[in-house]
GROMACS .gro file of C-alpha atoms in nm:
model
  166
    1MET     CA    1  10.235   8.761  11.250
    2ALA     CA    2  10.018   8.906  10.947
    3THR     CA    3   9.740   9.137  11.055
    4SER     CA    4   9.604   9.214  10.715
    5PHE     CA    5   9.391   9.020  10.481
    6ARG     CA    6   9.520   9.015  10.121
    7GLY     CA    7   9.477   8.857   9.804
    8GLU     CA    8   9.207   8.677   9.613
    9HIS     CA    9   9.119   8.311   9.693
   10LEU     CA   10   8.882   8.105   9.494
   11ASN     CA   11   8.732   7.807   9.679
   12LYS     CA   12   8.444   7.584   9.691
   13VAL     CA   13   8.123   7.583   9.926
   14ASP     CA   14   7.963   7.255   9.963
   15THR     CA   15   7.581   7.190   9.991
   16LYS     CA   16   7.607   7.235  10.385
   17GLY     CA   17   7.749   7.573  10.355
   18ARG     CA   18   8.116   7.476  10.449
   19MET     CA   19   8.369   7.646  10.281
   20SER     CA   20   8.757   7.690  10.343
   21ILE     CA   21   8.900   7.999  10.473
   22PRO     CA   22   9.250   8.064  10.314
   23ALA     CA   23   9.528   7.972  10.530
   24PRO     CA   24   9.674   8.338  10.540
   25PHE     CA   25   9.325   8.467  10.648
   26ARG     CA   26   9.309   8.225  10.935
   27ARG     CA   27   9.642   8.345  11.051
   28VAL     CA   28   9.521   8.697  11.078
   29LEU     CA   29   9.184   8.603  11.241
   30GLU     CA   30   9.404   8.411  11.511
   31ALA     CA   31   9.645   8.706  11.548
   32CYS     CA   32   9.347   8.939  11.599
   33ASP     CA   33   9.156   8.765  11.848
   34PRO     CA   34   9.267   8.847  12.203
   35GLU     CA   35   9.127   8.522  12.327
   36TRP     CA   36   9.259   8.282  12.074
   37LYS     CA   37   9.528   8.041  12.169
   38SER     CA   38   9.679   7.740  11.987
   39GLY     CA   39   9.405   7.462  11.934
   40ASP     CA   40   9.131   7.697  11.974
   41ALA     CA   41   8.910   7.809  11.693
   42PRO     CA   42   8.937   8.173  11.582
   43ARG     CA   43   8.637   8.388  11.601
   44LEU     CA   44   8.522   8.635  11.336
   45ILE     CA   45   8.232   8.848  11.274
   46VAL     CA   46   8.031   8.808  10.947
   47VAL     CA   47   7.826   9.115  10.844
   48TYR     CA   48   7.560   9.051  10.609
   49GLY     CA   49   7.415   9.395  10.593
   50GLY     CA   50   7.133   9.536  10.395
   51GLU     CA   51   6.993   9.474  10.055
   52SER     CA   52   7.239   9.671   9.877
   53ARG     CA   53   7.529   9.422   9.968
   54SER     CA   54   7.582   9.153   9.722
   55PHE     CA   55   7.876   9.016   9.939
   56LEU     CA   56   7.957   8.936  10.317
   57GLU     CA   57   8.220   9.135  10.487
   58CYS     CA   58   8.435   8.944  10.755
   59PHE     CA   59   8.581   9.126  11.042
   60SER     CA   60   8.840   8.995  11.286
   61VAL     CA   61   8.765   9.054  11.663
   62GLU     CA   62   8.997   9.330  11.691
   63ALA     CA   63   8.860   9.521  11.369
   64MET     CA   64   8.518   9.482  11.471
   65ASP     CA   65   8.601   9.610  11.828
   66SER     CA   66   8.737   9.915  11.647
   67VAL     CA   67   8.419   9.968  11.444
   68GLU     CA   68   8.204   9.948  11.760
   69ARG     CA   69   8.428  10.207  11.940
   70LYS     CA   70   8.372  10.441  11.667
   71ILE     CA   71   8.002  10.392  11.661
   72ALA     CA   72   7.984  10.445  12.030
   73LYS     CA   73   8.119  10.779  11.992
   74LEU     CA   74   7.841  10.894  11.801
   75PRO     CA   75   7.540  11.075  11.969
   76ARG     CA   76   7.298  10.821  12.118
   77GLY     CA   77   6.991  10.822  11.912
   78SER     CA   78   7.138  10.969  11.607
   79LYS     CA   79   7.034  10.853  11.266
   80LYS     CA   80   7.402  10.770  11.173
   81ARG     CA   81   7.458  10.580  11.477
   82LYS     CA   82   7.122  10.368  11.438
   83ALA     CA   83   7.212  10.288  11.078
   84LEU     CA   84   7.560  10.178  11.194
   85GLN     CA   85   7.454   9.972  11.482
   86ARG     CA   86   7.185   9.800  11.258
   87LEU     CA   87   7.466   9.723  11.002
   88TYR     CA   88   7.758   9.596  11.197
   89MET     CA   89   7.582   9.475  11.529
   90THR     CA   90   7.224   9.386  11.433
   91GLN     CA   91   7.292   9.238  11.072
   92SER     CA   92   7.586   9.049  11.173
   93ILE     CA   93   7.683   8.703  11.341
   94GLU     CA   94   7.982   8.595  11.537
   95THR     CA   95   8.120   8.250  11.438
   96THR     CA   96   8.455   8.050  11.457
   97ILE     CA   97   8.666   7.859  11.207
   98ASP     CA   98   8.657   7.484  11.260
   99ASP     CA   99   8.951   7.274  11.325
  100THR     CA  100   8.978   7.193  10.945
  101GLY     CA  101   9.002   7.555  10.867
  102ARG     CA  102   8.633   7.578  10.739
  103LEU     CA  103   8.360   7.813  10.794
  104VAL     CA  104   8.006   7.718  10.801
  105LEU     CA  105   7.763   7.982  10.628
  106PRO     CA  106   7.418   7.960  10.735
  107LYS     CA  107   7.161   7.891  10.428
  108ASN     CA  108   7.004   8.251  10.463
  109LEU     CA  109   7.347   8.405  10.409
  110ARG     CA  110   7.439   8.166  10.121
  111GLU     CA  111   7.102   8.254   9.965
  112LYS     CA  112   7.133   8.632  10.013
  113ILE     CA  113   7.466   8.639   9.801
  114GLY     CA  114   7.371   8.362   9.564
  115LEU     CA  115   7.639   8.102   9.660
  116GLU     CA  116   7.615   7.783   9.513
  117SER     CA  117   7.941   7.581   9.460
  118GLY     CA  118   8.194   7.834   9.425
  119VAL     CA  119   8.316   8.131   9.677
  120MET     CA  120   8.563   8.412   9.609
  121CYS     CA  121   8.737   8.546   9.945
  122ALA     CA  122   8.874   8.899   9.873
  123GLY     CA  123   9.130   9.057  10.124
  124ASN     CA  124   9.079   9.443  10.204
  125GLY     CA  125   9.351   9.488  10.477
  126ASP     CA  126   9.141   9.494  10.798
  127THR     CA  127   8.838   9.292  10.658
  128PHE     CA  128   8.779   9.048  10.381
  129GLU     CA  129   8.456   8.984  10.159
  130ILE     CA  130   8.300   8.664  10.060
  131TRP     CA  131   8.145   8.686   9.698
  132LYS     CA  132   7.978   8.470   9.458
  133PRO     CA  133   8.264   8.449   9.202
  134GLU     CA  134   8.067   8.562   8.917
  135THR     CA  135   7.922   8.881   9.106
  136TYR     CA  136   8.272   8.938   9.212
  137ASP     CA  137   8.394   8.968   8.864
  138GLU     CA  138   8.108   9.189   8.774
  139GLU     CA  139   8.143   9.407   9.045
  140ILE     CA  140   8.508   9.434   9.149
  141TYR     CA  141   8.550   9.759   8.941
  142ALA     CA  142   8.203   9.901   8.980
  143GLY     CA  143   8.168  10.239   9.101
  144LEU     CA  144   8.522  10.348   9.009
  145GLU     CA  145   8.409  10.618   8.749
  146GLU     CA  146   8.623  10.933   8.721
  147ASP     CA  147   8.576  11.218   8.954
  148ASP     CA  148   8.786  11.523   9.073
  149ASP     CA  149   9.016  11.297   9.264
  150PHE     CA  150   9.029  10.987   9.082
  151ASP     CA  151   9.101  10.861   8.736
  152PRO     CA  152   9.004  10.483   8.711
  153ASP     CA  153   9.257  10.478   8.408
  154THR     CA  154   9.553  10.577   8.620
  155ASP     CA  155   9.775  10.339   8.802
  156PRO     CA  156   9.635  10.333   9.142
  157SER     CA  157   9.967  10.338   9.290
  158GLU     CA  158   9.995  10.693   9.200
  159TYR     CA  159   9.755  10.786   9.471
  160LEU     CA  160  10.001  10.674   9.725
  161ASP     CA  161  10.223  10.964   9.748
  162GLY     CA  162  10.255  11.202  10.045
  163ASP     CA  163  10.379  11.134  10.383
  164GLU     CA  164  10.259  10.852  10.597
  165GLU     CA  165  10.050  10.965  10.899
  166ASP     CA  166  10.117  10.778  11.230
   0.00000   0.00000   0.00000
């Protein structure tokens, strides 16, 4: 069973905030929810984050458990731990996919990213993002300026060289 979110999926969102989650993404959510069994609604965590985020980041239960374990290793009371807890634990909601494969996004989250009638779901391996399609198109390659380790005009697959670490 697939355990990575892949691809771009353009869907609709209705006035009640219902949006269809791509079927391949639903399979990942099911596979990565230790409590899921056939007939159940798979759970996911939607991180809406701070003001700088123009998208919603969606985690499977297993992916969020991994993030929480990493946060727990940081010194209690440290600024990094507080910032990460605020983003991933406080500024997030746990929700489920309904039996028709839809997610209901609360109005405040739709308003935060400006969702109206369309929605772009973009896979990122262990997470997927929910975007307003126009914002996605504007920002997908933003921030990919050239630096010492990266040339945006080079085929990105060239950065995959080297040995795989287990």
